[in-house]
PDB file of N, CA and C in Angstrom:
ATOM      1  N   MET A  24       1.494-127.128  -8.455  1.00 82.00           N
ATOM      2  CA  MET A  24       1.185-126.498  -9.679  1.00 82.00           C
ATOM      3  C   MET A  24       0.881-125.108  -9.787  1.00 82.00           C
ATOM      4  N   LYS A  25       1.322-124.402 -10.613  1.00 85.00           N
ATOM      5  CA  LYS A  25       1.360-122.898 -10.601  1.00 85.00           C
ATOM      6  C   LYS A  25      -0.075-122.232 -10.763  1.00 85.00           C
ATOM      7  N   LYS A  26      -0.409-121.297 -10.079  1.00 88.00           N
ATOM      8  CA  LYS A  26      -1.845-120.775 -10.275  1.00 88.00           C
ATOM      9  C   LYS A  26      -2.056-119.977 -11.393  1.00 88.00           C
ATOM     10  N   ARG A  27      -3.055-120.163 -12.478  1.00 88.00           N
ATOM     11  CA  ARG A  27      -3.220-119.480 -13.608  1.00 88.00           C
ATOM     12  C   ARG A  27      -3.635-117.900 -12.996  1.00 88.00           C
ATOM     13  N   LYS A  28      -3.369-116.741 -13.792  1.00 90.00           N
ATOM     14  CA  LYS A  28      -3.600-115.330 -13.474  1.00 90.00           C
ATOM     15  C   LYS A  28      -5.064-115.556 -14.075  1.00 90.00           C
ATOM     16  N   VAL A  29      -6.016-114.772 -13.145  1.00 90.00           N
ATOM     17  CA  VAL A  29      -7.604-114.684 -13.931  1.00 90.00           C
ATOM     18  C   VAL A  29      -7.497-113.212 -14.571  1.00 90.00           C
ATOM     19  N   PRO A  30      -8.034-113.134 -15.826  1.00 93.00           N
ATOM     20  CA  PRO A  30      -7.973-111.986 -16.481  1.00 93.00           C
ATOM     21  C   PRO A  30      -9.158-111.386 -15.946  1.00 93.00           C
ATOM     22  N   LEU A  31      -8.808-109.932 -15.547  1.00 96.00           N
ATOM     23  CA  LEU A  31     -10.160-108.892 -14.712  1.00 96.00           C
ATOM     24  C   LEU A  31     -10.381-107.921 -15.816  1.00 96.00           C
ATOM     25  N   ARG A  32     -11.353-107.681 -15.745  1.00 96.00           N
ATOM     26  CA  ARG A  32     -12.203-106.524 -16.790  1.00 96.00           C
ATOM     27  C   ARG A  32     -13.205-105.569 -15.852  1.00 96.00           C
ATOM     28  N   LYS A  33     -13.241-104.497 -16.348  1.00 97.00           N
ATOM     29  CA  LYS A  33     -14.224-103.352 -15.262  1.00 97.00           C
ATOM     30  C   LYS A  33     -15.357-103.291 -16.225  1.00 97.00           C
ATOM     31  N   SER A  34     -16.534-103.745 -15.575  1.00 96.00           N
ATOM     32  CA  SER A  34     -17.955-103.440 -15.618  1.00 96.00           C
ATOM     33  C   SER A  34     -18.142-101.728 -15.886  1.00 96.00           C
ATOM     34  N   VAL A  35     -18.643-101.506 -17.113  1.00 96.00           N
ATOM     35  CA  VAL A  35     -18.894-100.098 -17.485  1.00 96.00           C
ATOM     36  C   VAL A  35     -20.381 -99.272 -16.516  1.00 96.00           C
ATOM     37  N   VAL A  36     -20.890-100.483 -16.079  1.00 95.00           N
ATOM     38  CA  VAL A  36     -22.133 -99.833 -15.065  1.00 95.00           C
ATOM     39  C   VAL A  36     -21.633 -99.488 -13.840  1.00 95.00           C
ATOM     40  N   SER A  37     -21.029-100.894 -13.067  1.00 94.00           N
ATOM     41  CA  SER A  37     -20.955-100.998 -11.710  1.00 94.00           C
ATOM     42  C   SER A  37     -19.624-100.223 -11.330  1.00 94.00           C
ATOM     43  N   GLY A  38     -18.524-100.669 -12.578  1.00 95.00           N
ATOM     44  CA  GLY A  38     -17.305-100.154 -12.127  1.00 95.00           C
ATOM     45  C   GLY A  38     -16.639-100.963 -11.443  1.00 95.00           C
ATOM     46  N   GLU A  39     -16.722-102.036 -11.199  1.00 95.00           N
ATOM     47  CA  GLU A  39     -16.206-103.112 -10.561  1.00 95.00           C
ATOM     48  C   GLU A  39     -15.162-104.000 -11.246  1.00 95.00           C
ATOM     49  N   MET A  40     -14.198-104.342 -11.006  1.00 96.00           N
ATOM     50  CA  MET A  40     -13.345-105.133 -11.714  1.00 96.00           C
ATOM     51  C   MET A  40     -13.679-106.728 -11.438  1.00 96.00           C
ATOM     52  N   LEU A  41     -14.067-107.521 -12.279  1.00 95.00           N
ATOM     53  CA  LEU A  41     -14.524-108.779 -12.248  1.00 95.00           C
ATOM     54  C   LEU A  41     -13.902-109.744 -13.185  1.00 95.00           C
ATOM     55  N   PRO A  42     -13.949-110.852 -12.686  1.00 95.00           N
ATOM     56  CA  PRO A  42     -13.059-112.112 -13.822  1.00 95.00           C
ATOM     57  C   PRO A  42     -14.034-111.763 -15.166  1.00 95.00           C
ATOM     58  N   LYS A  43     -13.059-112.016 -16.241  1.00 93.00           N
ATOM     59  CA  LYS A  43     -13.738-111.769 -17.628  1.00 93.00           C
ATOM     60  C   LYS A  43     -14.774-112.821 -17.909  1.00 93.00           C
ATOM     61  N   LYS A  44     -14.826-113.917 -17.476  1.00 92.00           N
ATOM     62  CA  LYS A  44     -15.743-114.847 -17.471  1.00 92.00           C
ATOM     63  C   LYS A  44     -17.158-114.653 -16.973  1.00 92.00           C
ATOM     64  N   GLU A  45     -17.406-113.511 -15.931  1.00 92.00           N
ATOM     65  CA  GLU A  45     -18.659-113.130 -15.380  1.00 92.00           C
ATOM     66  C   GLU A  45     -19.106-111.870 -16.102  1.00 92.00           C
ATOM     67  N   LEU A  46     -18.505-111.558 -17.085  1.00 94.00           N
ATOM     68  CA  LEU A  46     -18.773-110.426 -17.981  1.00 94.00           C
ATOM     69  C   LEU A  46     -19.376-110.689 -19.317  1.00 94.00           C
ATOM     70  N   ILE A  47     -20.119-109.784 -19.988  1.00 95.00           N
ATOM     71  CA  ILE A  47     -20.290-110.239 -21.259  1.00 95.00           C
ATOM     72  C   ILE A  47     -19.740-108.728 -21.960  1.00 95.00           C
ATOM     73  N   ARG A  48     -19.372-109.226 -23.029  1.00 96.00           N
ATOM     74  CA  ARG A  48     -18.527-108.121 -23.951  1.00 96.00           C
ATOM     75  C   ARG A  48     -19.479-107.319 -24.980  1.00 96.00           C
ATOM     76  N   ILE A  49     -19.643-106.178 -25.045  1.00 96.00           N
ATOM     77  CA  ILE A  49     -20.459-105.719 -26.396  1.00 96.00           C
ATOM     78  C   ILE A  49     -19.515-104.853 -27.269  1.00 96.00           C
ATOM     79  N   THR A  50     -19.438-105.244 -28.489  1.00 96.00           N
ATOM     80  CA  THR A  50     -18.314-104.326 -29.627  1.00 96.00           C
ATOM     81  C   THR A  50     -19.133-103.520 -30.251  1.00 96.00           C
ATOM     82  N   ARG A  51     -18.359-102.383 -30.889  1.00 96.00           N
ATOM     83  CA  ARG A  51     -18.871-101.513 -31.621  1.00 96.00           C
ATOM     84  C   ARG A  51     -17.399-101.617 -32.797  1.00 96.00           C
ATOM     85  N   SER A  52     -17.743-101.952 -34.238  1.00 94.00           N
ATOM     86  CA  SER A  52     -17.046-102.210 -35.153  1.00 94.00           C
ATOM     87  C   SER A  52     -16.533-100.779 -35.631  1.00 94.00           C
ATOM     88  N   LYS A  53     -15.542-100.528 -36.449  1.00 93.00           N
ATOM     89  CA  LYS A  53     -15.274 -99.295 -37.029  1.00 93.00           C
ATOM     90  C   LYS A  53     -16.279 -98.847 -37.787  1.00 93.00           C
ATOM     91  N   GLU A  54     -17.264 -99.647 -38.392  1.00 93.00           N
ATOM     92  CA  GLU A  54     -18.506 -99.319 -39.504  1.00 93.00           C
ATOM     93  C   GLU A  54     -19.255 -98.677 -38.479  1.00 93.00           C
ATOM     94  N   GLY A  55     -19.602 -99.100 -37.063  1.00 91.00           N
ATOM     95  CA  GLY A  55     -20.436 -98.422 -36.205  1.00 91.00           C
ATOM     96  C   GLY A  55     -21.473 -99.576 -35.895  1.00 91.00           C
ATOM     97  N   HIS A  56     -21.025-100.770 -36.412  1.00 94.00           N
ATOM     98  CA  HIS A  56     -22.406-101.991 -35.899  1.00 94.00           C
ATOM     99  C   HIS A  56     -22.092-102.630 -34.480  1.00 94.00           C
ATOM    100  N   VAL A  57     -22.798-102.554 -33.733  1.00 95.00           N
ATOM    101  CA  VAL A  57     -22.798-102.784 -32.246  1.00 95.00           C
ATOM    102  C   VAL A  57     -23.427-104.125 -32.225  1.00 95.00           C
ATOM    103  N   ALA A  58     -22.604-105.188 -31.585  1.00 95.00           N
ATOM    104  CA  ALA A  58     -23.350-106.675 -31.375  1.00 95.00           C
ATOM    105  C   ALA A  58     -22.626-107.055 -30.025  1.00 95.00           C
ATOM    106  N   ILE A  59     -23.441-108.077 -29.672  1.00 96.00           N
ATOM    107  CA  ILE A  59     -22.982-108.747 -28.189  1.00 96.00           C
ATOM    108  C   ILE A  59     -21.740-109.904 -28.771  1.00 96.00           C
ATOM    109  N   ASP A  60     -20.709-109.959 -28.106  1.00 95.00           N
ATOM    110  CA  ASP A  60     -19.526-110.654 -28.235  1.00 95.00           C
ATOM    111  C   ASP A  60     -19.313-111.834 -27.372  1.00 95.00           C
ATOM    112  N   PRO A  61     -20.373-113.029 -27.649  1.00 90.00           N
ATOM    113  CA  PRO A  61     -19.745-114.117 -26.641  1.00 90.00           C
ATOM    114  C   PRO A  61     -18.366-114.685 -26.271  1.00 90.00           C
ATOM    115  N   THR A  62     -17.907-114.656 -27.453  1.00 91.00           N
ATOM    116  CA  THR A  62     -16.422-115.185 -27.525  1.00 91.00           C
ATOM    117  C   THR A  62     -15.567-114.178 -26.833  1.00 91.00           C
ATOM    118  N   GLY A  63     -15.822-112.709 -26.832  1.00 89.00           N
ATOM    119  CA  GLY A  63     -14.691-111.950 -26.287  1.00 89.00           C
ATOM    120  C   GLY A  63     -13.614-111.512 -27.264  1.00 89.00           C
ATOM    121  N   LYS A  64     -13.739-112.094 -28.529  1.00 92.00           N
ATOM    122  CA  LYS A  64     -12.515-111.772 -29.347  1.00 92.00           C
ATOM    123  C   LYS A  64     -12.956-111.113 -30.826  1.00 92.00           C
ATOM    124  N   MET A  65     -14.091-110.525 -30.849  1.00 94.00           N
ATOM    125  CA  MET A  65     -14.675-109.996 -32.005  1.00 94.00           C
ATOM    126  C   MET A  65     -13.893-108.520 -32.192  1.00 94.00           C
ATOM    127  N   PRO A  66     -13.459-107.981 -33.102  1.00 94.00           N
ATOM    128  CA  PRO A  66     -12.600-106.945 -33.362  1.00 94.00           C
ATOM    129  C   PRO A  66     -13.262-105.548 -33.144  1.00 94.00           C
ATOM    130  N   GLY A  67     -12.893-104.325 -32.564  1.00 94.00           N
ATOM    131  CA  GLY A  67     -13.772-103.226 -32.546  1.00 94.00           C
ATOM    132  C   GLY A  67     -13.600-102.693 -31.012  1.00 94.00           C
ATOM    133  N   ARG A  68     -14.096-101.707 -30.638  1.00 93.00           N
ATOM    134  CA  ARG A  68     -14.330-101.306 -29.201  1.00 93.00           C
ATOM    135  C   ARG A  68     -15.197-102.050 -28.559  1.00 93.00           C
ATOM    136  N   GLY A  69     -14.529-102.721 -27.285  1.00 94.00           N
ATOM    137  CA  GLY A  69     -15.436-103.613 -26.329  1.00 94.00           C
ATOM    138  C   GLY A  69     -15.968-102.501 -25.102  1.00 94.00           C
ATOM    139  N   ALA A  70     -17.046-103.048 -24.597  1.00 96.00           N
ATOM    140  CA  ALA A  70     -17.429-102.615 -23.205  1.00 96.00           C
ATOM    141  C   ALA A  70     -17.893-103.894 -22.655  1.00 96.00           C
ATOM    142  N   TYR A  71     -17.659-103.949 -21.143  1.00 96.00           N
ATOM    143  CA  TYR A  71     -18.092-105.182 -20.415  1.00 96.00           C
ATOM    144  C   TYR A  71     -19.403-104.964 -19.507  1.00 96.00           C
ATOM    145  N   VAL A  72     -20.171-105.591 -19.508  1.00 96.00           N
ATOM    146  CA  VAL A  72     -21.319-105.515 -18.453  1.00 96.00           C
ATOM    147  C   VAL A  72     -21.418-106.852 -17.817  1.00 96.00           C
ATOM    148  N   ALA A  73     -21.769-106.771 -16.496  1.00 95.00           N
ATOM    149  CA  ALA A  73     -21.689-108.081 -15.750  1.00 95.00           C
ATOM    150  C   ALA A  73     -23.040-109.037 -16.427  1.00 95.00           C
ATOM    151  N   ILE A  74     -23.015-110.356 -15.755  1.00 94.00           N
ATOM    152  CA  ILE A  74     -24.198-111.108 -16.227  1.00 94.00           C
ATOM    153  C   ILE A  74     -25.317-111.138 -15.199  1.00 94.00           C
ATOM    154  N   GLU A  75     -25.648-109.858 -15.077  1.00 94.00           N
ATOM    155  CA  GLU A  75     -26.660-109.636 -14.150  1.00 94.00           C
ATOM    156  C   GLU A  75     -27.862-108.777 -14.755  1.00 94.00           C
ATOM    157  N   PRO A  76     -28.964-109.267 -14.764  1.00 95.00           N
ATOM    158  CA  PRO A  76     -30.203-108.585 -15.534  1.00 95.00           C
ATOM    159  C   PRO A  76     -30.381-107.284 -14.866  1.00 95.00           C
ATOM    160  N   GLU A  77     -30.196-107.230 -13.700  1.00 96.00           N
ATOM    161  CA  GLU A  77     -30.366-105.653 -13.138  1.00 96.00           C
ATOM    162  C   GLU A  77     -29.192-104.492 -13.579  1.00 96.00           C
ATOM    163  N   GLU A  78     -28.117-105.370 -13.895  1.00 95.00           N
ATOM    164  CA  GLU A  78     -27.010-104.383 -14.189  1.00 95.00           C
ATOM    165  C   GLU A  78     -27.381-103.827 -15.950  1.00 95.00           C
ATOM    166  N   VAL A  79     -27.894-104.665 -16.444  1.00 95.00           N
ATOM    167  CA  VAL A  79     -28.081-104.462 -17.905  1.00 95.00           C
ATOM    168  C   VAL A  79     -29.431-103.330 -17.887  1.00 95.00           C
ATOM    169  N   GLN A  80     -30.240-103.768 -17.014  1.00 96.00           N
ATOM    170  CA  GLN A  80     -31.426-102.880 -16.979  1.00 96.00           C
ATOM    171  C   GLN A  80     -31.149-101.316 -16.577  1.00 96.00           C
ATOM    172  N   LYS A  81     -30.053-101.353 -15.804  1.00 96.00           N
ATOM    173  CA  LYS A  81     -29.378 -99.947 -15.394  1.00 96.00           C
ATOM    174  C   LYS A  81     -28.804 -99.056 -16.601  1.00 96.00           C
ATOM    175  N   ALA A  82     -27.883-100.240 -17.094  1.00 95.00           N
ATOM    176  CA  ALA A  82     -27.337 -99.514 -18.409  1.00 95.00           C
ATOM    177  C   ALA A  82     -28.524 -99.070 -19.445  1.00 95.00           C
ATOM    178  N   TRP A  83     -29.297 -99.634 -19.506  1.00 95.00           N
ATOM    179  CA  TRP A  83     -30.477 -99.304 -20.268  1.00 95.00           C
ATOM    180  C   TRP A  83     -31.129 -98.004 -20.044  1.00 95.00           C
ATOM    181  N   ASP A  84     -31.474 -98.014 -18.565  1.00 96.00           N
ATOM    182  CA  ASP A  84     -32.138 -96.835 -18.111  1.00 96.00           C
ATOM    183  C   ASP A  84     -31.253 -95.683 -18.444  1.00 96.00           C
ATOM    184  N   LYS A  85     -29.927 -95.712 -18.044  1.00 96.00           N
ATOM    185  CA  LYS A  85     -29.053 -94.479 -17.967  1.00 96.00           C
ATOM    186  C   LYS A  85     -28.545 -94.504 -19.417  1.00 96.00           C
ATOM    187  N   ARG A  86     -28.861 -95.347 -20.293  1.00 95.00           N
ATOM    188  CA  ARG A  86     -28.076 -95.179 -21.597  1.00 95.00           C
ATOM    189  C   ARG A  86     -26.379 -95.166 -21.536  1.00 95.00           C
ATOM    190  N   ILE A  87     -25.955 -95.885 -20.596  1.00 95.00           N
ATOM    191  CA  ILE A  87     -24.343 -96.333 -20.381  1.00 95.00           C
ATOM    192  C   ILE A  87     -23.998 -96.500 -21.805  1.00 95.00           C
ATOM    193  N   LEU A  88     -24.061 -97.629 -22.278  1.00 95.00           N
ATOM    194  CA  LEU A  88     -23.649 -98.307 -23.318  1.00 95.00           C
ATOM    195  C   LEU A  88     -23.710 -97.389 -24.567  1.00 95.00           C
ATOM    196  N   ASP A  89     -24.768 -96.604 -24.643  1.00 95.00           N
ATOM    197  CA  ASP A  89     -24.569 -95.561 -25.714  1.00 95.00           C
ATOM    198  C   ASP A  89     -23.352 -94.320 -25.583  1.00 95.00           C
ATOM    199  N   ARG A  90     -23.116 -93.835 -24.156  1.00 94.00           N
ATOM    200  CA  ARG A  90     -22.085 -92.948 -24.007  1.00 94.00           C
ATOM    201  C   ARG A  90     -20.693 -93.917 -24.357  1.00 94.00           C
ATOM    202  N   VAL A  91     -20.532 -95.088 -23.714  1.00 94.00           N
ATOM    203  CA  VAL A  91     -19.473 -95.785 -23.716  1.00 94.00           C
ATOM    204  C   VAL A  91     -18.708 -95.976 -25.086  1.00 94.00           C
ATOM    205  N   LEU A  92     -19.955 -96.729 -25.958  1.00 94.00           N
ATOM    206  CA  LEU A  92     -19.573 -97.043 -27.143  1.00 94.00           C
ATOM    207  C   LEU A  92     -19.778 -95.701 -28.212  1.00 94.00           C
ATOM    208  N   GLU A  93     -20.014 -94.571 -27.769  1.00 93.00           N
ATOM    209  CA  GLU A  93     -20.228 -93.366 -28.414  1.00 93.00           C
ATOM    210  C   GLU A  93     -21.121 -93.615 -29.929  1.00 93.00           C
ATOM    211  N   THR A  94     -22.159 -94.282 -29.518  1.00 93.00           N
ATOM    212  CA  THR A  94     -23.076 -94.456 -30.591  1.00 93.00           C
ATOM    213  C   THR A  94     -24.539 -94.577 -30.043  1.00 93.00           C
ATOM    214  N   GLU A  95     -25.702 -94.523 -30.969  1.00 93.00           N
ATOM    215  CA  GLU A  95     -26.952 -94.559 -30.419  1.00 93.00           C
ATOM    216  C   GLU A  95     -27.592 -95.994 -30.650  1.00 93.00           C
ATOM    217  N   LEU A  96     -27.896 -96.600 -29.403  1.00 94.00           N
ATOM    218  CA  LEU A  96     -28.221 -98.061 -29.526  1.00 94.00           C
ATOM    219  C   LEU A  96     -29.952 -97.875 -29.429  1.00 94.00           C
ATOM    220  N   THR A  97     -30.437 -99.033 -29.946  1.00 94.00           N
ATOM    221  CA  THR A  97     -31.921 -99.101 -30.131  1.00 94.00           C
ATOM    222  C   THR A  97     -32.484 -99.718 -28.929  1.00 94.00           C
ATOM    223  N   ASP A  98     -33.901 -99.635 -28.318  1.00 95.00           N
ATOM    224  CA  ASP A  98     -34.526-100.299 -27.411  1.00 95.00           C
ATOM    225  C   ASP A  98     -34.274-101.816 -27.676  1.00 95.00           C
ATOM    226  N   GLU A  99     -34.493-102.321 -28.848  1.00 96.00           N
ATOM    227  CA  GLU A  99     -34.400-103.414 -29.487  1.00 96.00           C
ATOM    228  C   GLU A  99     -32.918-104.245 -28.918  1.00 96.00           C
ATOM    229  N   PHE A 100     -32.141-103.549 -29.223  1.00 96.00           N
ATOM    230  CA  PHE A 100     -30.738-104.078 -28.810  1.00 96.00           C
ATOM    231  C   PHE A 100     -30.665-104.274 -27.428  1.00 96.00           C
ATOM    232  N   TYR A 101     -31.081-103.150 -26.476  1.00 96.00           N
ATOM    233  CA  TYR A 101     -30.815-103.311 -25.435  1.00 96.00           C
ATOM    234  C   TYR A 101     -31.809-104.321 -24.804  1.00 96.00           C
ATOM    235  N   GLN A 102     -33.049-104.913 -25.496  1.00 96.00           N
ATOM    236  CA  GLN A 102     -33.967-106.085 -24.988  1.00 96.00           C
ATOM    237  C   GLN A 102     -33.255-107.183 -25.206  1.00 96.00           C
ATOM    238  N   GLU A 103     -32.591-107.095 -26.606  1.00 96.00           N
ATOM    239  CA  GLU A 103     -31.663-108.393 -26.738  1.00 96.00           C
ATOM    240  C   GLU A 103     -30.641-108.693 -25.813  1.00 96.00           C
ATOM    241  N   LEU A 104     -29.914-107.810 -25.360  1.00 96.00           N
ATOM    242  CA  LEU A 104     -29.038-107.765 -24.269  1.00 96.00           C
ATOM    243  C   LEU A 104     -29.785-108.324 -23.051  1.00 96.00           C
ATOM    244  N   LEU A 105     -30.672-107.758 -22.830  1.00 96.00           N
ATOM    245  CA  LEU A 105     -31.154-108.103 -21.326  1.00 96.00           C
ATOM    246  C   LEU A 105     -31.733-109.643 -21.398  1.00 96.00           C
ATOM    247  N   ASP A 106     -32.323-110.113 -22.457  1.00 96.00           N
ATOM    248  CA  ASP A 106     -32.749-111.481 -22.996  1.00 96.00           C
ATOM    249  C   ASP A 106     -31.533-112.481 -22.895  1.00 96.00           C
ATOM    250  N   TYR A 107     -30.390-112.021 -23.470  1.00 96.00           N
ATOM    251  CA  TYR A 107     -29.194-112.892 -23.481  1.00 96.00           C
ATOM    252  C   TYR A 107     -28.582-113.083 -22.282  1.00 96.00           C
ATOM    253  N   VAL A 108     -28.635-111.901 -21.348  1.00 95.00           N
ATOM    254  CA  VAL A 108     -27.812-112.018 -19.968  1.00 95.00           C
ATOM    255  C   VAL A 108     -28.847-112.833 -19.270  1.00 95.00           C
ATOM    256  N   SER A 109     -29.974-112.573 -19.208  1.00 95.00           N
ATOM    257  CA  SER A 109     -31.165-113.631 -18.423  1.00 95.00           C
ATOM    258  C   SER A 109     -30.683-114.688 -18.707  1.00 95.00           C
ATOM    259  N   HIS A 110     -30.752-115.329 -19.937  1.00 95.00           N
ATOM    260  CA  HIS A 110     -30.603-116.737 -20.260  1.00 95.00           C
ATOM    261  C   HIS A 110     -29.225-117.158 -19.902  1.00 95.00           C
ATOM    262  N   GLN A 111     -28.019-116.422 -20.221  1.00 94.00           N
ATOM    263  CA  GLN A 111     -26.736-116.886 -19.452  1.00 94.00           C
ATOM    264  C   GLN A 111     -26.863-117.089 -17.794  1.00 94.00           C
ATOM    265  N   LYS A 112     -27.501-115.996 -17.451  1.00 93.00           N
ATOM    266  CA  LYS A 112     -27.635-116.146 -15.826  1.00 93.00           C
ATOM    267  C   LYS A 112     -28.309-117.743 -15.207  1.00 93.00           C
ATOM    268  N   ALA A 113     -29.204-117.843 -16.070  1.00 93.00           N
ATOM    269  CA  ALA A 113     -30.137-118.946 -15.692  1.00 93.00           C
ATOM    270  C   ALA A 113     -29.366-120.470 -16.244  1.00 93.00           C
ATOM    271  N   ARG A 114     -28.522-120.319 -17.215  1.00 92.00           N
ATOM    272  CA  ARG A 114     -27.608-121.249 -17.721  1.00 92.00           C
ATOM    273  C   ARG A 114     -26.537-121.661 -16.539  1.00 92.00           C
ATOM    274  N   ARG A 115     -26.064-120.598 -16.081  1.00 90.00           N
ATOM    275  CA  ARG A 115     -24.960-120.533 -15.014  1.00 90.00           C
ATOM    276  C   ARG A 115     -25.534-121.325 -13.618  1.00 90.00           C
ATOM    277  N   GLU A 116     -26.781-120.838 -13.331  1.00 89.00           N
ATOM    278  CA  GLU A 116     -27.361-121.360 -12.281  1.00 89.00           C
ATOM    279  C   GLU A 116     -27.643-122.661 -12.364  1.00 89.00           C
ATOM    280  N   LEU A 117     -28.159-123.294 -13.586  1.00 90.00           N
ATOM    281  CA  LEU A 117     -28.462-124.608 -13.766  1.00 90.00           C
ATOM    282  C   LEU A 117     -27.077-125.669 -14.052  1.00 90.00           C
ATOM    283  N   PHE A 118     -26.078-125.112 -14.848  1.00 87.00           N
ATOM    284  CA  PHE A 118     -25.199-126.125 -15.113  1.00 87.00           C
ATOM    285  C   PHE A 118     -23.583-125.620 -14.452  1.00 87.00           C
ATOM    286  N   GLY A 119     -23.847-124.418 -13.639  1.00 77.00           N
ATOM    287  CA  GLY A 119     -22.402-123.864 -13.168  1.00 77.00           C
ATOM    288  C   GLY A 119     -21.815-123.283 -14.170  1.00 77.00           C
ATOM    289  N   ASN A 120     -20.540-122.763 -13.678  1.00 63.00           N
ATOM    290  CA  ASN A 120     -19.688-121.647 -14.522  1.00 63.00           C
ATOM    291  C   ASN A 120     -19.000-122.263 -15.456  1.00 63.00           C
ATOM    292  N   GLU A 121     -18.962-123.549 -15.974  1.00 57.00           N
ATOM    293  CA  GLU A 121     -18.236-124.124 -16.838  1.00 57.00           C
ATOM    294  C   GLU A 121     -19.040-123.642 -18.368  1.00 57.00           C
ATOM    295  N   SER A 122     -20.130-123.481 -18.395  1.00 47.00           N
ATOM    296  CA  SER A 122     -20.855-123.223 -19.795  1.00 47.00           C
ATOM    297  C   SER A 122     -20.784-121.762 -19.884  1.00 47.00           C
ATOM    298  N   ARG A 123     -20.432-121.496 -21.363  1.00 47.00           N
ATOM    299  CA  ARG A 123     -20.378-120.134 -21.640  1.00 47.00           C
ATOM    300  C   ARG A 123     -21.019-119.727 -23.201  1.00 47.00           C
TER     301      ARG A 123
END
């Protein structure tokens, strides 16, 4: 059986190329609304961050997503992202990689 190609994306924090399933996408719509995109299919400008709380904390401290998405993000958004990533990491440790 032929091996399937694994899509890779670059994390905006670490600069590493990782499989898309190990990253979370954050989108900015044309109207300027920023949201977490768990499906990876929302329209708009996207930026990827690894599902690691340390990486999200680094993005928050250095305001990396503000620069990449060219917008001003609130601390509440970063906190929501940190909570989401922590939850997803815990799920992966409990159930393995099949859950998304």
